[in-house]
XYZ file of C-alpha atoms in Angstrom:
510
model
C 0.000 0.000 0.000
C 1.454 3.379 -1.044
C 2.552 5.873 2.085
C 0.162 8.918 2.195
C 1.148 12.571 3.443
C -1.724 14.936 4.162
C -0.378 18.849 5.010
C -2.660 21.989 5.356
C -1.770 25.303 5.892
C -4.776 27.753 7.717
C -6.976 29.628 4.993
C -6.340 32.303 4.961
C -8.995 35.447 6.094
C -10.032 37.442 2.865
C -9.992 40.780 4.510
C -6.389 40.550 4.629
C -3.690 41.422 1.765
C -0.742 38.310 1.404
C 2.114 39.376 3.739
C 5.117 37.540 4.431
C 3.490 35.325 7.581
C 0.843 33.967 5.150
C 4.166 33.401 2.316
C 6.217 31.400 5.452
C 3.290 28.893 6.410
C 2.815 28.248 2.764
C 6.003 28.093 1.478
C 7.103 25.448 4.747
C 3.941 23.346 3.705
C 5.374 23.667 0.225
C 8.473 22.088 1.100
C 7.548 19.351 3.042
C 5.094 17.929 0.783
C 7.702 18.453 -2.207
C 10.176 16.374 -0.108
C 8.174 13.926 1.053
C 7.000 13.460 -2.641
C 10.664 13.118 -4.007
C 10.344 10.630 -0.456
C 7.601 8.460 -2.652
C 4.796 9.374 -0.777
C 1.400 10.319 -2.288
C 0.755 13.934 -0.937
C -2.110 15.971 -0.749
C -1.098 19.428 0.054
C -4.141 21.882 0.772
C -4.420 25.961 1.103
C -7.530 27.794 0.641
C -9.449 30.938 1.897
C -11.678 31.528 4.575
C -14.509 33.689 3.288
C -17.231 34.273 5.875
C -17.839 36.287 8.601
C -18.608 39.790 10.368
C -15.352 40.812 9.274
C -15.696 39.970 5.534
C -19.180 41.233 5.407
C -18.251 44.415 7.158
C -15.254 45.517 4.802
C -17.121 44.267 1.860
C -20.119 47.190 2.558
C -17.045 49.798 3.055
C -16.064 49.487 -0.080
C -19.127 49.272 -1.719
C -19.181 45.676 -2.935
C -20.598 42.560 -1.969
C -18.824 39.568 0.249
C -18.422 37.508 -2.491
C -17.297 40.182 -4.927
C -14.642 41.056 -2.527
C -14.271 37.534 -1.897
C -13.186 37.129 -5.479
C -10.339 40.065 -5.914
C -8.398 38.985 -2.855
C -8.717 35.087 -3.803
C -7.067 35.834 -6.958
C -4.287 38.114 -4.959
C -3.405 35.034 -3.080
C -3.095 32.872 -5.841
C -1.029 35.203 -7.834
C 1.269 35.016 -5.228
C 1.603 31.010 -4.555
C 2.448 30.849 -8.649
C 5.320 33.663 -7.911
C 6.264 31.848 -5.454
C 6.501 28.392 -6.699
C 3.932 26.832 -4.590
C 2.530 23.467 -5.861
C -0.406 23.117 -4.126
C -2.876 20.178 -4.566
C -5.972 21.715 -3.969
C -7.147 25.345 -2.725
C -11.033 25.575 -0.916
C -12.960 28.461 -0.470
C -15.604 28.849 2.271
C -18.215 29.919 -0.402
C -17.590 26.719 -2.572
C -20.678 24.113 -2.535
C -18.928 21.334 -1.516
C -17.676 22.923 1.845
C -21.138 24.377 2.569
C -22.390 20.704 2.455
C -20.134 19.337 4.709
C -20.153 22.133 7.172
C -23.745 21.737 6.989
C -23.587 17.927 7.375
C -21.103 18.217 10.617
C -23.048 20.435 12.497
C -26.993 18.308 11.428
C -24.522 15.087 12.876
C -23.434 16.748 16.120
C -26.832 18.582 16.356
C -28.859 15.170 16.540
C -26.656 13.486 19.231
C -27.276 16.434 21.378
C -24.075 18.278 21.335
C -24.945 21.142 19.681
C -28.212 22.578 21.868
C -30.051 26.047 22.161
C -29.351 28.782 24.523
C -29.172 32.370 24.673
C -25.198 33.913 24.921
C -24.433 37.237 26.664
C -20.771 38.392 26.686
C -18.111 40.421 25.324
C -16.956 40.076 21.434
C -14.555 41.151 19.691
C -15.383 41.485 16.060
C -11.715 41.565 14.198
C -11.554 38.241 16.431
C -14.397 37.206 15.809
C -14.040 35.884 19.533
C -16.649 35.844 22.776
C -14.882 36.821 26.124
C -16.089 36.860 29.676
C -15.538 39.680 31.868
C -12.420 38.435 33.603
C -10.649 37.362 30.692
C -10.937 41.046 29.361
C -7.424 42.984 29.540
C -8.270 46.802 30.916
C -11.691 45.966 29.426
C -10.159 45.269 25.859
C -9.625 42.081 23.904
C -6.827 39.888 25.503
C -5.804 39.114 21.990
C -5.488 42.278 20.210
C -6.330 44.978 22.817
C -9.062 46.755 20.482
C -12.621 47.600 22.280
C -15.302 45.101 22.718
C -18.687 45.285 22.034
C -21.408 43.699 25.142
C -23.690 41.110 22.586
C -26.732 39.533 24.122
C -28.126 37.042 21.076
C -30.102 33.583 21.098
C -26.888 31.201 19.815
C -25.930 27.816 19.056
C -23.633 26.119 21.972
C -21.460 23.150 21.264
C -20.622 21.322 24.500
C -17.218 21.699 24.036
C -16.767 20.768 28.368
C -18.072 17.295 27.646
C -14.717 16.713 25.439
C -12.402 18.333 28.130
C -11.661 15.226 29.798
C -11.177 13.335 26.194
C -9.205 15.936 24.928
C -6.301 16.499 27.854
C -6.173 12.207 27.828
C -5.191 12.810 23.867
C -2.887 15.317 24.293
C -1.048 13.619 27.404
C -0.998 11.079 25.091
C 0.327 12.003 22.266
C 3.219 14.110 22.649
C 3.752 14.812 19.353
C 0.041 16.072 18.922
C 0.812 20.032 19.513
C 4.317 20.946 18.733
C 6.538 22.790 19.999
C 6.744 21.890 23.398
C 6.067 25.223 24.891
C 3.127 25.396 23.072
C 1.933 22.238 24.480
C 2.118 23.548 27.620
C 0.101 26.421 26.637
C -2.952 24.389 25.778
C -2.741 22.033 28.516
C -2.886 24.867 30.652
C -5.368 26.346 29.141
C -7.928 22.968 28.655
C -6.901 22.391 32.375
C -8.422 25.559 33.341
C -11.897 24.054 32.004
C -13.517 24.515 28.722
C -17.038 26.223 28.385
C -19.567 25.571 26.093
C -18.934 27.508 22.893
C -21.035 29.733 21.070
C -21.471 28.125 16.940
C -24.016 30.523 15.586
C -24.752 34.224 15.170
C -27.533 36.209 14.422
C -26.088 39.766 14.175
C -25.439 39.227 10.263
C -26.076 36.895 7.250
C -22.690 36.377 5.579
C -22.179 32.743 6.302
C -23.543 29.038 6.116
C -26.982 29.043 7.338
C -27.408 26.556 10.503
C -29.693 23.524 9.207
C -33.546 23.991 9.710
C -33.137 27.296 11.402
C -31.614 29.491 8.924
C -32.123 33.292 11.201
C -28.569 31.530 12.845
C -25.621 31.527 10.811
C -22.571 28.727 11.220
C -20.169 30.473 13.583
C -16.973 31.184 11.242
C -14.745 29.287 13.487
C -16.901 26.377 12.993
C -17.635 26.974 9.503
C -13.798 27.385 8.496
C -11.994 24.407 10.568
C -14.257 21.984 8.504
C -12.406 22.752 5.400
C -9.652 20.359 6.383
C -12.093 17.507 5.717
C -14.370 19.094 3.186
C -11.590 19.920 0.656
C -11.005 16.150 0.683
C -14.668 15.296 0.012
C -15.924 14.598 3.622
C -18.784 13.343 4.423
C -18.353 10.990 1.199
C -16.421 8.333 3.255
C -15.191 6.901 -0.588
C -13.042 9.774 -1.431
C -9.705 11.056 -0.404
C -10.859 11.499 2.983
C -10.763 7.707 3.567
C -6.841 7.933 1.522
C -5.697 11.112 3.536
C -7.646 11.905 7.078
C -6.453 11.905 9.301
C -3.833 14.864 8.587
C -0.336 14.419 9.063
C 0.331 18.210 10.565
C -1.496 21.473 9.752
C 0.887 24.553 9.561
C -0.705 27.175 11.804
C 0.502 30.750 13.132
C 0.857 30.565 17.159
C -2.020 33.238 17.139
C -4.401 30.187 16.259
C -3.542 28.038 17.776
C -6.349 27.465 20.572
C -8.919 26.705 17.674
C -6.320 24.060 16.074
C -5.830 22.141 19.016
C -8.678 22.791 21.293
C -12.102 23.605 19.237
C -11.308 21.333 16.495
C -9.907 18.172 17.685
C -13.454 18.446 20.456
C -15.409 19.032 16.888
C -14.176 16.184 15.337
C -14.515 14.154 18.854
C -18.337 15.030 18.514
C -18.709 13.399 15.130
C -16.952 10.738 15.608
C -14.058 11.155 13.386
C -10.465 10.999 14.209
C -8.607 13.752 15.255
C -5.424 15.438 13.572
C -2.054 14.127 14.277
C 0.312 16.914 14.567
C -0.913 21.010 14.929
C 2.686 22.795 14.320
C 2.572 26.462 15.667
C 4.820 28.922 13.790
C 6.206 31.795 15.533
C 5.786 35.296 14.036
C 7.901 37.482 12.062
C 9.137 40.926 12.844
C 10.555 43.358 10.570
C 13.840 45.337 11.902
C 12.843 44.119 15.474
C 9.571 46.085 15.359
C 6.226 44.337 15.243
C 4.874 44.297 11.437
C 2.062 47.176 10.886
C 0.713 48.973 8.668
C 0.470 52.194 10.522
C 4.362 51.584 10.405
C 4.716 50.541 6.640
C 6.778 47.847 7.707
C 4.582 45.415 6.006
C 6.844 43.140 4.097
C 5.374 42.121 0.679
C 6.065 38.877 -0.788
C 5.595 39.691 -4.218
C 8.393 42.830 -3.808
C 10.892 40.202 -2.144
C 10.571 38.089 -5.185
C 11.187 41.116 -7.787
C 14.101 42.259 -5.822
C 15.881 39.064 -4.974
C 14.719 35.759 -7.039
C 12.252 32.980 -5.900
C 14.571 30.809 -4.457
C 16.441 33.219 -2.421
C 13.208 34.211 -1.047
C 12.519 30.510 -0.204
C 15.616 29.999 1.488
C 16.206 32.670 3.336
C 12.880 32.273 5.237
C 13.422 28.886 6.189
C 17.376 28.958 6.948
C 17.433 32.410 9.037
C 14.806 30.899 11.860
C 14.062 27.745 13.711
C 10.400 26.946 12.478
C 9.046 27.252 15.519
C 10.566 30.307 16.869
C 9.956 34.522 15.976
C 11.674 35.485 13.384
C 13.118 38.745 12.419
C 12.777 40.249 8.794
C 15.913 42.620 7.349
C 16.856 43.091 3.965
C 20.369 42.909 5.213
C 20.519 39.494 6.441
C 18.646 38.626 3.521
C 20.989 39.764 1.211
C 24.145 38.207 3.372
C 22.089 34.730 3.158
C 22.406 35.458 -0.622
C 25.829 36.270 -1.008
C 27.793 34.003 1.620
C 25.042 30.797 1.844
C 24.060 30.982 -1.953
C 26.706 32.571 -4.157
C 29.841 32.132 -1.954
C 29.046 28.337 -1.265
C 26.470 26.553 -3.306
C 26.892 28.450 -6.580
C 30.842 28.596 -6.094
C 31.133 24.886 -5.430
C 29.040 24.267 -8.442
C 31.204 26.454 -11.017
C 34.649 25.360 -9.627
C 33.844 21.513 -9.599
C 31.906 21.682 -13.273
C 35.016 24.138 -14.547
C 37.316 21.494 -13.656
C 35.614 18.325 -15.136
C 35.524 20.869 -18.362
C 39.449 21.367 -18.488
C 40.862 18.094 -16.889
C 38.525 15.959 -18.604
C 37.069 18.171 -21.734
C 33.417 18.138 -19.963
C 32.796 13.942 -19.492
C 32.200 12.475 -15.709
C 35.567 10.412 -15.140
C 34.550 7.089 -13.481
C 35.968 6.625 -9.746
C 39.544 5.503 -9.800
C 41.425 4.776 -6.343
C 39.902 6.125 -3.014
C 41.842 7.962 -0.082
C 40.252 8.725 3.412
C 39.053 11.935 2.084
C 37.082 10.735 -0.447
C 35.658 8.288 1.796
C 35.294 10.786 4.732
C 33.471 13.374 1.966
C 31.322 10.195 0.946
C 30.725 9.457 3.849
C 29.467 12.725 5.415
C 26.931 13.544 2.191
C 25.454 9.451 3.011
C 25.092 11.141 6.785
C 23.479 14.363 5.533
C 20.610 12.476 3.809
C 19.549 10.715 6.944
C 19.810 13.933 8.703
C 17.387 15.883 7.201
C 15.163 13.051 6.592
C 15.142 13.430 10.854
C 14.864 17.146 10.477
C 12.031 17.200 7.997
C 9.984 14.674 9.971
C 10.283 17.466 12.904
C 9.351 20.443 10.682
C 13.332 21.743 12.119
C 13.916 23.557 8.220
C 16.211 25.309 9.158
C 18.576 22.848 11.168
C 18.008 20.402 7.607
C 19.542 23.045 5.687
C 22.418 23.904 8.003
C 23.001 19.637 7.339
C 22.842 20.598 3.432
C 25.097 23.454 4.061
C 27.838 21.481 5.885
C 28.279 19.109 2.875
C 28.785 21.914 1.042
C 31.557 23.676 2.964
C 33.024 20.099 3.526
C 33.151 20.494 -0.938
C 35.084 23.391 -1.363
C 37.248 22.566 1.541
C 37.958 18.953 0.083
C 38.743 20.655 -3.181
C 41.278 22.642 -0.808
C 42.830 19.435 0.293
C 43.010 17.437 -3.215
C 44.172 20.203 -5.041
C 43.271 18.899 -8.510
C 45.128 21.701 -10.593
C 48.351 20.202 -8.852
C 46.563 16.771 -9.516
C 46.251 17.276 -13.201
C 49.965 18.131 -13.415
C 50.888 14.175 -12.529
C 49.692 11.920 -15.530
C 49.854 9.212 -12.997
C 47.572 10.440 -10.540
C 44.779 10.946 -13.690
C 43.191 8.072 -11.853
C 43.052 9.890 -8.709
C 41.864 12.900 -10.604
C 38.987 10.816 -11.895
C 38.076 10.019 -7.865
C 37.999 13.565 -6.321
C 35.683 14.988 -9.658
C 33.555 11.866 -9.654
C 33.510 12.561 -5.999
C 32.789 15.936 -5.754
C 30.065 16.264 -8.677
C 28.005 12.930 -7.084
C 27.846 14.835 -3.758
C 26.167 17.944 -5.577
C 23.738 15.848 -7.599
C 22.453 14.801 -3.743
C 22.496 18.002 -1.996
C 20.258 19.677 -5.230
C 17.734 16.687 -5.615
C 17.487 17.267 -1.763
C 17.543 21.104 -2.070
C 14.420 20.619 -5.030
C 12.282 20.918 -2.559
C 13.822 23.993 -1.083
C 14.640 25.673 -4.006
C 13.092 23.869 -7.111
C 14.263 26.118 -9.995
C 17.853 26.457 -8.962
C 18.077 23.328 -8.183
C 16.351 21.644 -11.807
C 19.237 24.211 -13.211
C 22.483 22.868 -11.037
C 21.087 19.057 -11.734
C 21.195 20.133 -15.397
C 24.521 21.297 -15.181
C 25.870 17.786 -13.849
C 24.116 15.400 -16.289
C 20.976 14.622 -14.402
C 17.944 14.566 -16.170
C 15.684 12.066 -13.982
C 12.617 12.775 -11.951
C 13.480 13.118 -8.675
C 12.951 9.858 -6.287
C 13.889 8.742 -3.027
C 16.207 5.878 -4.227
C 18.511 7.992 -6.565
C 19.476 10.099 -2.982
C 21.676 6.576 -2.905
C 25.361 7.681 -3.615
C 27.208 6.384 -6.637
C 24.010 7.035 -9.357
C 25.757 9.452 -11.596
C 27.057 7.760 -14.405
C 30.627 8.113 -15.612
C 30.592 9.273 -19.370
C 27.662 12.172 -18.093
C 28.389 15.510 -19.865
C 29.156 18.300 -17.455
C 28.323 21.447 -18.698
C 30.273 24.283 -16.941
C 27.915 26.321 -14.196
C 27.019 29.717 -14.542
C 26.671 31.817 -11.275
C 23.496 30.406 -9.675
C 23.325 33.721 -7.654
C 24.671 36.507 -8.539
C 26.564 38.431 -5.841
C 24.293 41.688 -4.182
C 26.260 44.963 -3.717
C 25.581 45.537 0.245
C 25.713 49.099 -0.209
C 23.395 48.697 -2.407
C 20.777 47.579 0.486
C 21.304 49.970 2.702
């Protein structure tokens, strides 16, 4: 039976324009399903849009257009923006779409009938760019705890989900499962919270219409929490138990910002507990990106936009900088100075200069053909033996979402390159007739340990990569089995590299 790999990243809210938080969770979900494809698993990688709400129908009447017309122009922003950026996605769901209306509607009709979802009347505080109830003690100097904007007192006739039946169910799962929320401190964050008890929750409004309508009493509309966490099942067909839901559910980890983290791994995994279905087994919280050290705002225009990044500095530098300069996991901080070091000492200094020195050689010592493997010192074998190392490595790494710490792996293989060049020196090589043989080792060598740092780096960096593999005589698909050393054939013609990337001016940035 073929291994499956289910990743989501949140949808994203449709009042907001892409910025570079909503480019990192995509882009890490992009590169983990690309690995684990070039792993051999079957992958279904999903991103989408979340389209209802107060919010959404609010901004929509300020500028004079309806929800779904609105809707519409910022969907098409967003996927502008995962083509620039090389994002392979499997499938993207809106909110709006048919097919997630029917199984939000389905969900809450199943839960409804066993008694979970009852009738009351709510009173409390909301917040409406949170779309979040509060009680009076959880209020910060009478503001929202979350984003400290004023709160508005609501007394409606609502919806409740008994959330505080699950409590019990849901600590034994997490206590459980260690691996359930990651990282570790933000474990502790939810247990602390759950342990604190969990109220019943509030699923429907009546303040405003923009939304799924709750089944059989349509003045109530699907509270947009519970309305957009079903996308995760209905994008894979649920509640048609034939389709990929029955190949992919449950998920293998869905790529949230730390800000959401509550309704990840406390509303939804007591949703899904309610109808029966199995719960998700990994929610990975992101940290949050500032720019310069200053929170991202646009009152500061400090927003960083994706789409600029990629004009100024090239896709895959882009890519790689945001998952190399942080530990997933971890705040990050945003400068166009580290970005451009990243470029010059990680991409053109190492990668690109190992690539053009080893290629140049094979061109002048052995008029552009791969030399088979003659005799073998320790340093070959030590080389050899540390790229064989590498590939396990970040096999570990990716399994624990630690990007950055994979690359750093990828990145010591490549130092170990142009220092092993260093300590062969093949111009003196190529002097000594008799050490041809020899010469044939350390290029073989050197240009087989490239070919498995860029089929591993296609994931990271898929253009430069497809060029550098061009450059050493590799034209298959990528698979697990050719990250196996010794599958370069000698008698492959090595074309010399071009500069993969360009040096940047640093005064230039400044």
């Amino acid at each position: 039976m073929s291994r499956t790999f289910y990743v989501t990243t949140p949808i994203y809210y449709v009042n907001d324009v892409p910025h570079i938080g909503h480019a990192y969770t995509t882009l890490a979900a992009d590169v983990l399903a690309r690995y684990k494809k070039l792993k051999g698993y079957e992958v279904f990688f999903l991103t989408g849009t979340d389209e209802h709400g107060q919010k959404v129908e609010k901004a929509a009447n300020t500028a004079g257009e309806t929800p779904l017309e609105l809707a519409d122009r910022v969907v098409k922003r967003f996927q502008g923006l995962w083509e620039k950026l090389d994002i392979q996605y499997t499938d993207f769901i809106r909110t709006t779409q048919e097919r997630h209306k029917n199984g939000v509607s389905h969900i809450f009709t199943k839960i409804m009938a066993q008694g979970d979802i009852y009738l009351g009347e709510y009173e409390d505080w909301y917040c409406t760019p949170c779309e979040t109830f509060w009680t009076e003690t959880q209020l910060m100097d009478g503001k929202c705890p979350d984003c400290n904007r004023p709160v508005d007192k609501l007394k409606e006739e609502s919806y409740f989900f008994r959330m505080s039946k699950y409590q019990e169910q849901l600590l034994a799962h997490i206590e459980a499962n260690p691996d359930f929320i990651q990282p570790k401190s933000r474990r502790n964050e939810i247990i602390s919270f759950v342990k604190e008890g969990l109220r019943d929750l509030s699923v429907s409004r009546t303040s405003f219409n923009w939304g799924i309508p709750v089944p059989g009493n349509e003045r109530h509309v699907i509270y947009v929490w519970f309305d957009a966490l079903t996308n995760y099942i209905t994008a894979l067909g649920y509640p048609d138990e034939q389709s990929a839901f029955k190949t992919y559910w449950p998920v293998d980890v869905h790529l949230i910002g730390k800000d959401i983290l509550r309704f990840h791994a406390v509303y939804w995994p007591t949703f899904l507990m309610a109808a029966g279905l199995p719960v998700p087994k990994k929610v990975f919280a992101h940290g949050w990106w500032t720019v310069e050290g200053q929170k991202m705002s646009k009152s500061l225009q400090n927003v960083v936009e994706p789409n600029m990044l990629v004009d100024r500095y090239g896709i895959d530098a882009v890519r790689y900088f945001l998952l190399r300069e942080v530990p997933f996991g971890l705040d990050g901080d945003f400068s166009h100075a580290a970005l451009v070091h990243r470029i010059n000492s990680d991409l053109a200094n190492d990668l690109g200069n190992l690539l053009n020195r080893s290629t140049a050689m094979v061109n002048k010592y052995f008029d552009g053909v791969l030399p088979a493997p003659g005799p073998q010192t320790e340093l070959d074998t030590a080389f050899r033996e540390k790229t064989e190392a590498m590939v396990r490595q970040v096999d570990a790494c990716m399994d624990e979402l630690a990007f950055s710490k994979g690359l750093q792996a990828i990145w010591e293989v490549i130092s170990a390159g142009n220092k092993y060049i260093d300590e062969t020196a093949p111009w003196t090589l190529a002097k000594d007739p008799a050490k041809r043989d020899y010469l044939g080792t350390v290029m073989y060598t050197l240009l087989e340990a490239q070919r498995i740092v860029h089929l591993i780096l296609s994931a990271f960096m898929p253009r430069t990569a497809a060029k550098a593999l061009d450059y050493l005589g590799w034209t298959e698909p990528c698979r697990d089995e050719d990250l196996a050393w010794g599958r370069l054939a000698p008698g492959a013609r090595i074309v010399k590299a071009e500069a993969l990337f360009p040096r940047i001016e640093e005064k230039e940035e400044k």
